[in-house]
Short mmCIF file of C-alpha atoms and ligand atoms in Angstrom, two decimals:
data_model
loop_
_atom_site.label_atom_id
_atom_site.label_comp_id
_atom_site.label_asym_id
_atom_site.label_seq_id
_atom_site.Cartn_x
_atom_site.Cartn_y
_atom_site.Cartn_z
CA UNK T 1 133.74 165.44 138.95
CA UNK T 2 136.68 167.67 138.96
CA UNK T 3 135.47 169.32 142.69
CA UNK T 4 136.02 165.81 144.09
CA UNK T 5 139.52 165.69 143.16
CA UNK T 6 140.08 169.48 144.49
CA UNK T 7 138.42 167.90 147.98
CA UNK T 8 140.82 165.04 147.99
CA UNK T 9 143.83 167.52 147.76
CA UNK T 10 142.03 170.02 150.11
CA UNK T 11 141.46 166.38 152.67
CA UNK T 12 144.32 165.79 152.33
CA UNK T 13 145.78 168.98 153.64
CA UNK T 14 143.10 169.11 155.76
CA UNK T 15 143.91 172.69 158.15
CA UNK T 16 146.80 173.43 155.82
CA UNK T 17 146.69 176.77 152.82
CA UNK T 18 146.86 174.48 149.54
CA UNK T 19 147.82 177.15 146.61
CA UNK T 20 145.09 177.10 143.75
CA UNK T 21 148.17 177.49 141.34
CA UNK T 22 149.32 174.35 142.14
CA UNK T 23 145.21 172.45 142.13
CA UNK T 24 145.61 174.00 138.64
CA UNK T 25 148.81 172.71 137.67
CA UNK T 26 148.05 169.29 139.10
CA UNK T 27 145.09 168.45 136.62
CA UNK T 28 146.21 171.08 133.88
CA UNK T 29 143.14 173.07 134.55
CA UNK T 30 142.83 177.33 134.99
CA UNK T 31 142.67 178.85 138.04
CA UNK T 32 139.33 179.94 137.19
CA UNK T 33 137.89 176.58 137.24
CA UNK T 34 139.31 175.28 140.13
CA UNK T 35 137.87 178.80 141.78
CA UNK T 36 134.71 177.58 140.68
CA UNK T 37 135.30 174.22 142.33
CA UNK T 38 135.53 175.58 145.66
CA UNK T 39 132.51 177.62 145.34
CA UNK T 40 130.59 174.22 144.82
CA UNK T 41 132.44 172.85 147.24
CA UNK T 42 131.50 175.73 149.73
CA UNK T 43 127.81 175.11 148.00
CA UNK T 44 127.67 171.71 149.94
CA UNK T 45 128.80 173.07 153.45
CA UNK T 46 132.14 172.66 153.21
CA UNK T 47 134.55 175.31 155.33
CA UNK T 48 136.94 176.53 152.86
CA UNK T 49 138.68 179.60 153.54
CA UNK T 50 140.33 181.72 150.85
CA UNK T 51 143.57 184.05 150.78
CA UNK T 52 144.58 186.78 147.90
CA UNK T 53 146.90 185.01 146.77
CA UNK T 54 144.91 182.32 145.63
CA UNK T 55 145.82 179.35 148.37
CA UNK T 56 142.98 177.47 149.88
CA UNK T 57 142.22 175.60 153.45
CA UNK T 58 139.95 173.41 154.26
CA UNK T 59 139.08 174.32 157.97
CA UNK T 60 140.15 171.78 160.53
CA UNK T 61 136.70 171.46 162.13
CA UNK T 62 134.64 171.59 158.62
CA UNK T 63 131.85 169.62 159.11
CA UNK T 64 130.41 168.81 155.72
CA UNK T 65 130.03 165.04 154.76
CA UNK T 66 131.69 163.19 152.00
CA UNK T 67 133.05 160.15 150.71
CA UNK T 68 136.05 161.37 150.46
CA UNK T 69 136.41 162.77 153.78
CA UNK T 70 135.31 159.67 155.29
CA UNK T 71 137.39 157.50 153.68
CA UNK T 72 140.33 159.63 153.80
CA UNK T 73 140.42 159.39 157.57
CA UNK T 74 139.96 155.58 157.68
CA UNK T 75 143.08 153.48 158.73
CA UNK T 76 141.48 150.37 156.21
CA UNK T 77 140.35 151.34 152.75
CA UNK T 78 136.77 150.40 152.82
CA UNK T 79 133.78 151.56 149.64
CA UNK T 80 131.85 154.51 151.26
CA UNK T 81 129.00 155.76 149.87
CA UNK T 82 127.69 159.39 150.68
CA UNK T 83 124.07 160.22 149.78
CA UNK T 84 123.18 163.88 150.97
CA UNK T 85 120.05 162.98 151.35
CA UNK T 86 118.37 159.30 151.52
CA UNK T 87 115.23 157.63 153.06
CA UNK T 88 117.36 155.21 155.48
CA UNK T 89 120.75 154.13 155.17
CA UNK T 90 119.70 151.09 156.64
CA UNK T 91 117.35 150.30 154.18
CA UNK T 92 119.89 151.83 151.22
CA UNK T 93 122.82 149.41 152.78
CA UNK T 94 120.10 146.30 152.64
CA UNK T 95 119.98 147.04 149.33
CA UNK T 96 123.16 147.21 148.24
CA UNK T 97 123.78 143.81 150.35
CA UNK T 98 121.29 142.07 148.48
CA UNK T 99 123.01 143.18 145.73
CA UNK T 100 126.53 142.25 146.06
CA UNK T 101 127.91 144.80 148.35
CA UNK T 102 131.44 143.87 149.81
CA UNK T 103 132.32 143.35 153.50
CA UNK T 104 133.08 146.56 155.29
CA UNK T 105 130.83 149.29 152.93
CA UNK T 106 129.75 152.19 154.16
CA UNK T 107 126.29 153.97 153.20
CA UNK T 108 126.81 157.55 155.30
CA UNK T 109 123.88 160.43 154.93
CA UNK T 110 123.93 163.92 155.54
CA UNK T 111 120.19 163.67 156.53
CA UNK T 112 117.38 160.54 156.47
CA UNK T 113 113.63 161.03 155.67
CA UNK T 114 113.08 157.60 157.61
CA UNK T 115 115.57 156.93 159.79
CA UNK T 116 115.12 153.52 161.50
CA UNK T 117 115.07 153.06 164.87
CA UNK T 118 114.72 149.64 166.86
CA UNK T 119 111.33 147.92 167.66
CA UNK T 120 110.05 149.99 164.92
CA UNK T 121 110.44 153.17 166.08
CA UNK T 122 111.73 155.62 163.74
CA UNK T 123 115.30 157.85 164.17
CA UNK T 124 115.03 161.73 164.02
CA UNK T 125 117.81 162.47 161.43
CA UNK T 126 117.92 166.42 160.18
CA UNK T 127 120.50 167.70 157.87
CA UNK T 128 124.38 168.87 159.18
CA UNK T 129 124.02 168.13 162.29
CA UNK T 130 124.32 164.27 162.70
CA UNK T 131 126.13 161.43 161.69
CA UNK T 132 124.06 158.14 160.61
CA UNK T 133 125.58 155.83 158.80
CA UNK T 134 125.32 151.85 157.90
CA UNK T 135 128.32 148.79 157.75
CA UNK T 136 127.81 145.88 155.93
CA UNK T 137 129.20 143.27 157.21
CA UNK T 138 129.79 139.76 155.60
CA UNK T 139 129.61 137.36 159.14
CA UNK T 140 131.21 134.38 158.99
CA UNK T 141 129.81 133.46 162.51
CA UNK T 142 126.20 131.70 163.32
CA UNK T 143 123.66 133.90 164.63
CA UNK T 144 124.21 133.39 168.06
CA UNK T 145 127.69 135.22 167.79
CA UNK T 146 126.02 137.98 165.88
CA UNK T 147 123.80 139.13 168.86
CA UNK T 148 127.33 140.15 170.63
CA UNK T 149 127.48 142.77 167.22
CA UNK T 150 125.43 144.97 168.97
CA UNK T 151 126.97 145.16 172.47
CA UNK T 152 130.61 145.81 170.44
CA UNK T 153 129.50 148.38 168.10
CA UNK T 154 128.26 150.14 171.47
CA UNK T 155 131.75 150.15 172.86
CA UNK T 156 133.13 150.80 169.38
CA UNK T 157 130.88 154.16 169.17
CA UNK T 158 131.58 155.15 172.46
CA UNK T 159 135.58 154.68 171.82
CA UNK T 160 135.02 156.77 168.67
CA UNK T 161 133.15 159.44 170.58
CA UNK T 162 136.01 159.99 173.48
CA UNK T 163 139.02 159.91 170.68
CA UNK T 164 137.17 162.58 168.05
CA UNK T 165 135.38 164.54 170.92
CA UNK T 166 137.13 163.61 174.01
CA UNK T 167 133.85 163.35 175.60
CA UNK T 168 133.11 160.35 177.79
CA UNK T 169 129.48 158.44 176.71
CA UNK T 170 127.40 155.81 179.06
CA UNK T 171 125.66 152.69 177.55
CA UNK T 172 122.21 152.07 178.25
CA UNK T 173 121.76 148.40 177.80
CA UNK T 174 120.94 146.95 175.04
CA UNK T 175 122.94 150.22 172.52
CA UNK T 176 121.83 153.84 173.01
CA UNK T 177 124.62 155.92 174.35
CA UNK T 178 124.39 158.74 176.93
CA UNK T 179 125.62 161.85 177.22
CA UNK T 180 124.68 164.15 180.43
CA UNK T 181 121.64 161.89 181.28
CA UNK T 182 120.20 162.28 177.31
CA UNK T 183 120.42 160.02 174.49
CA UNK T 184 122.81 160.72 172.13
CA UNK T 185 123.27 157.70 169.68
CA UNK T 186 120.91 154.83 168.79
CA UNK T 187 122.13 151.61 166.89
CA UNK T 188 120.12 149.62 164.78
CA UNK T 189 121.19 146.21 163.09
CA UNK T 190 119.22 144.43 160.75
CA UNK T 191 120.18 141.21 159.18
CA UNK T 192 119.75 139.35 156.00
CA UNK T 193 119.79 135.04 155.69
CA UNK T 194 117.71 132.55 154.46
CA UNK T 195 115.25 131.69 156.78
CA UNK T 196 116.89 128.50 158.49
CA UNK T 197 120.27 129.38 158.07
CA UNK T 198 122.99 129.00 160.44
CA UNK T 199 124.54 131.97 159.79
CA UNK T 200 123.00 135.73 158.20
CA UNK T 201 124.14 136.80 154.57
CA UNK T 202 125.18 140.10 156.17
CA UNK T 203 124.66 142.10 159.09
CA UNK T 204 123.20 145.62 158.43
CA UNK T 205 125.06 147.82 161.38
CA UNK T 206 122.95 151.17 161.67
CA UNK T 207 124.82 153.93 163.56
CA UNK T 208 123.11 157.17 164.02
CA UNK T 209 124.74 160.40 166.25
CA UNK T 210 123.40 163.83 167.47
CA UNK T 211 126.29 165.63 166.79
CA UNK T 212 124.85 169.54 167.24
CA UNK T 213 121.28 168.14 166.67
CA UNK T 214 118.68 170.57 168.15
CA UNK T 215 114.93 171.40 168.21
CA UNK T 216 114.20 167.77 168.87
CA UNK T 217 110.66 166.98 168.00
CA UNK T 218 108.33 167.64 171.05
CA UNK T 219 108.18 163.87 172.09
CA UNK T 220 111.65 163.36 172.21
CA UNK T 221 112.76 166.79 174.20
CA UNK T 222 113.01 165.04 177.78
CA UNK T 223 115.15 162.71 176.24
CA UNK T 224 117.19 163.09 173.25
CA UNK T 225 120.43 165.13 173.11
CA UNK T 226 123.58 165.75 171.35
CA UNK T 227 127.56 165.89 171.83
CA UNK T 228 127.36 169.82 171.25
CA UNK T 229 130.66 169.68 169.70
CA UNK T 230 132.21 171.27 166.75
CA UNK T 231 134.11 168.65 165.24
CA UNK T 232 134.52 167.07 161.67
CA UNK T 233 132.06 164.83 161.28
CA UNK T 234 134.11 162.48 158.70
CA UNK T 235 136.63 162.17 161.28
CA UNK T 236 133.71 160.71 163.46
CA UNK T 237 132.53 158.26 161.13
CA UNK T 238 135.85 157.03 160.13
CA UNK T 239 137.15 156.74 163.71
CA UNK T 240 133.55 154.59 164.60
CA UNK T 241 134.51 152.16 161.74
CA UNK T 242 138.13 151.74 162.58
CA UNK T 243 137.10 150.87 165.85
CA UNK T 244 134.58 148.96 164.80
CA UNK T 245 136.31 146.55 162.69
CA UNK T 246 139.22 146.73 165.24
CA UNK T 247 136.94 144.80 167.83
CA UNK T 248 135.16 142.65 165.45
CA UNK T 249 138.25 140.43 164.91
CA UNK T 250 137.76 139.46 169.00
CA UNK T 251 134.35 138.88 168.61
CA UNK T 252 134.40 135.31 169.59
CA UNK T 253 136.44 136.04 172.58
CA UNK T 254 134.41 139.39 173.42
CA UNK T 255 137.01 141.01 175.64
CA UNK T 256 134.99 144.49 174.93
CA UNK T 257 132.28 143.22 177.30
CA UNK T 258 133.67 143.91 180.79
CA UNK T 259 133.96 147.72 179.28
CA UNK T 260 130.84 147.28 177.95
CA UNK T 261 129.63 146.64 181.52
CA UNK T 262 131.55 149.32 183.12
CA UNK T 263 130.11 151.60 180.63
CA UNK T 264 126.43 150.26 181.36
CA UNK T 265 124.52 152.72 183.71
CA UNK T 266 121.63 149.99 183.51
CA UNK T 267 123.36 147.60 186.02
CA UNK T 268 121.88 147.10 189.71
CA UNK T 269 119.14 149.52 188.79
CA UNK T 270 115.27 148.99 189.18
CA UNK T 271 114.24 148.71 185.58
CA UNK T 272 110.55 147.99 183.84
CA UNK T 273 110.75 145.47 181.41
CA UNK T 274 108.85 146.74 178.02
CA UNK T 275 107.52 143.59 176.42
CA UNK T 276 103.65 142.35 175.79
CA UNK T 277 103.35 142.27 179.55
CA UNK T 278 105.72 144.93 181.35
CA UNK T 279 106.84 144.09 185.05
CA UNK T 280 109.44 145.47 187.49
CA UNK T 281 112.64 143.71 187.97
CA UNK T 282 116.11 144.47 189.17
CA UNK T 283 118.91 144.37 186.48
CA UNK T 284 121.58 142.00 187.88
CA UNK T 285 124.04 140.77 185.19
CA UNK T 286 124.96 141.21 181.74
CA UNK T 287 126.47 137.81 180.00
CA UNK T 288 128.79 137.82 177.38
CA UNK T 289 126.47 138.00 174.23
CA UNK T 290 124.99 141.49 175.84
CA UNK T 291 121.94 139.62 177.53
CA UNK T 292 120.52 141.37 180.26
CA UNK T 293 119.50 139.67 183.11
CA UNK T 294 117.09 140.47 185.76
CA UNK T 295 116.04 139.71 189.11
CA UNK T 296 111.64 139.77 189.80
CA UNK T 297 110.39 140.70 192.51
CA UNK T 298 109.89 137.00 193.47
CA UNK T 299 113.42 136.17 192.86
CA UNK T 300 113.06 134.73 189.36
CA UNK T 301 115.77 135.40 186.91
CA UNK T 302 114.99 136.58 183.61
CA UNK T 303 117.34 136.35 180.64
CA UNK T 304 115.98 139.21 177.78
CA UNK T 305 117.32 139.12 174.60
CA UNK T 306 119.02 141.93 172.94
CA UNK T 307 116.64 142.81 170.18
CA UNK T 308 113.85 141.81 171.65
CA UNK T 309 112.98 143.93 175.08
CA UNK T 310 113.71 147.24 175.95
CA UNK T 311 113.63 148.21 179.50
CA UNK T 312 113.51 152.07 181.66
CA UNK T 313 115.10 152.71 184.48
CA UNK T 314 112.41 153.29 187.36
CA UNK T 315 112.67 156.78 189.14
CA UNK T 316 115.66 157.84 187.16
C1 LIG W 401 117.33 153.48 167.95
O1 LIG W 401 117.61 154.46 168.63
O2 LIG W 401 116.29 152.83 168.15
C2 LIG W 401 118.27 153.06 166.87
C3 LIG W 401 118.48 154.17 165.88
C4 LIG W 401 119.43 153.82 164.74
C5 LIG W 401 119.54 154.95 163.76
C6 LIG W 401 120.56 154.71 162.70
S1 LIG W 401 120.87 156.17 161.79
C7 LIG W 401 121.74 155.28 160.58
C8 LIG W 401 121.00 153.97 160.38
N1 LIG W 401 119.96 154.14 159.40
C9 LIG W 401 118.75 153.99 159.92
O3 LIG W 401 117.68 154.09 159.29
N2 LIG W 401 118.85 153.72 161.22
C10 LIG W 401 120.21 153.65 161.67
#
């Protein structure tokens, strides 16, 4: 559509007055047209600002989603897919995967009707004021090496969060971020393999940020919150990627752990163990695939699994 190719020259020039004379000239279209592009642009959210003489600018801070944004700000050219509006991007990238999908997609969404959270517990995901978005990735490590996925896209997110926003995030073991004491970001993977198999067909990595996310459902108030930050939300997905895949290539040597640690706010804290039978124990250690161990009150040590336990922190 000819209003994509005005928002790759308006991307492009992100913050700087593009003249509409020369988006005409460019594709040998009127002025008129391209006049109308913008509008449609402006349509879906995007902050374009307009002068008499015809030039354009796509504000610095605009914080509509696209495809083209996103993978305009990306250091590695990787397929993105924008969907305004989609059930789960999880569930659309598990799909696509199943389907051929490459290594290093993208599925982003403006909003999700049934966001996915861990343990089956479902993401709150309202229109402009989030980011959630899904990787595919194509392992070619066994399973056990996957579980550290989830620990490094932690660190990766958090990285992301400081460089875009310049706001410093804490870890709460196994991969929710904080943010003044609230949750900000939750991270869901989901996997696809034969049942058997030494390694997964791909790794579904589900990333999902409160950006200016407000009027939190009532059961989530004490505990959900957002960045509060006006930034371009592109620039946020593409810089969560990049440092995604930027860490992935250490995976096997998992060097991001001791920040991952450092990060984690869960360490040497009383914590109850959610599982079938919930108990008390003291969180000691975290090993090198992001397993969380902890200390009962009768000195046994306890090794949880990532995706399997969640724990609170006691009096917190
Ligand atoms: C959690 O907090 O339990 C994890 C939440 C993960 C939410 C993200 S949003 C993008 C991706 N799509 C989903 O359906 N879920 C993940």
């Amino acid at each position: 559509m000819f209003k994509d190719e005005v928002l790759m020259i308006l991307e492009k020039n992100r913050g700087k007055e593009v003249s509409g004379e020369y988006i005409a000239s460019r594709f040998n279209v009127s002025r008129a047209l391209v006049c109308k592009a913008v509008k449609k642009l402006r349509e879906e959210g995007n902050e374009i600002s307009a002068r008499n003489n015809g030039g354009y600018t796509l504000a610095e801070n605009s914080g509509a989603l696209s495809d083209i944004g996103i993978a305009e700000r990306m250091s590695v050219a990787r397929p993105v897919i924008y969907l305004p509006e989609t059930d789960s991007t999880n569930k659309r990238a598990k799909i696509m995967a199943l389907t051929g999908a490459v290594h290093g997609t993208v599925v982003a969404a403006d909003r999700q009707t049934e966001g996915r959270g861990r343990r089956g517990r479902s993401f709150y995901s309202p229109a402009g004021s989030g980011v959630y978005f899904s990787v595919i990735i194509r392992p070619d490590f066994d399973y056990e090496q996957c579980q550290k996925v989830i620990p490094m896209t932690a660190v990766a997110v958090s990285r992301a969060i400081e460089k875009v926003c310049g706001l410093k995030t804490d870890i709460k073991w196994v991969n929710d971020l904080y943010y003044h004491g609230k949750k900000v970001v939750g991270i869901a993977t989901e996997s696809i393999g034969e049942l058997g198999g030494v390694k997964p067909d791909a790794l579904i990595v589900g990333i999902g940020i409160n950006v200016t996310t407000q009027d939190f459902p009532e059961e989530l108030r004490d505990k959900a919150g957002a960045l509060d930050v006006c930034i371009n939300r592109n620039l946020l997905v593409a810089a969560c990627v990049d440092e995604f895949f930027e860490l992935y290539d250490g995976l096997a040597a998992a060097e991001f752990m001791d920040e991952y640690r450092e990060k984690c706010f869960v360490l040497g804290k009383e914590v109850r163990v959610l599982c079938s039978e919930p108990y008390l124990a003291k969180a000691v250690r975290i090993d090198d695939f992001g397993e969380l161990i902890v200390e009962k009150a009768s000195g046994e040590l306890v090794k949880l699994l990532t995706e399997e336990v969640s724990v609170v922190i006691e009096n917190a």
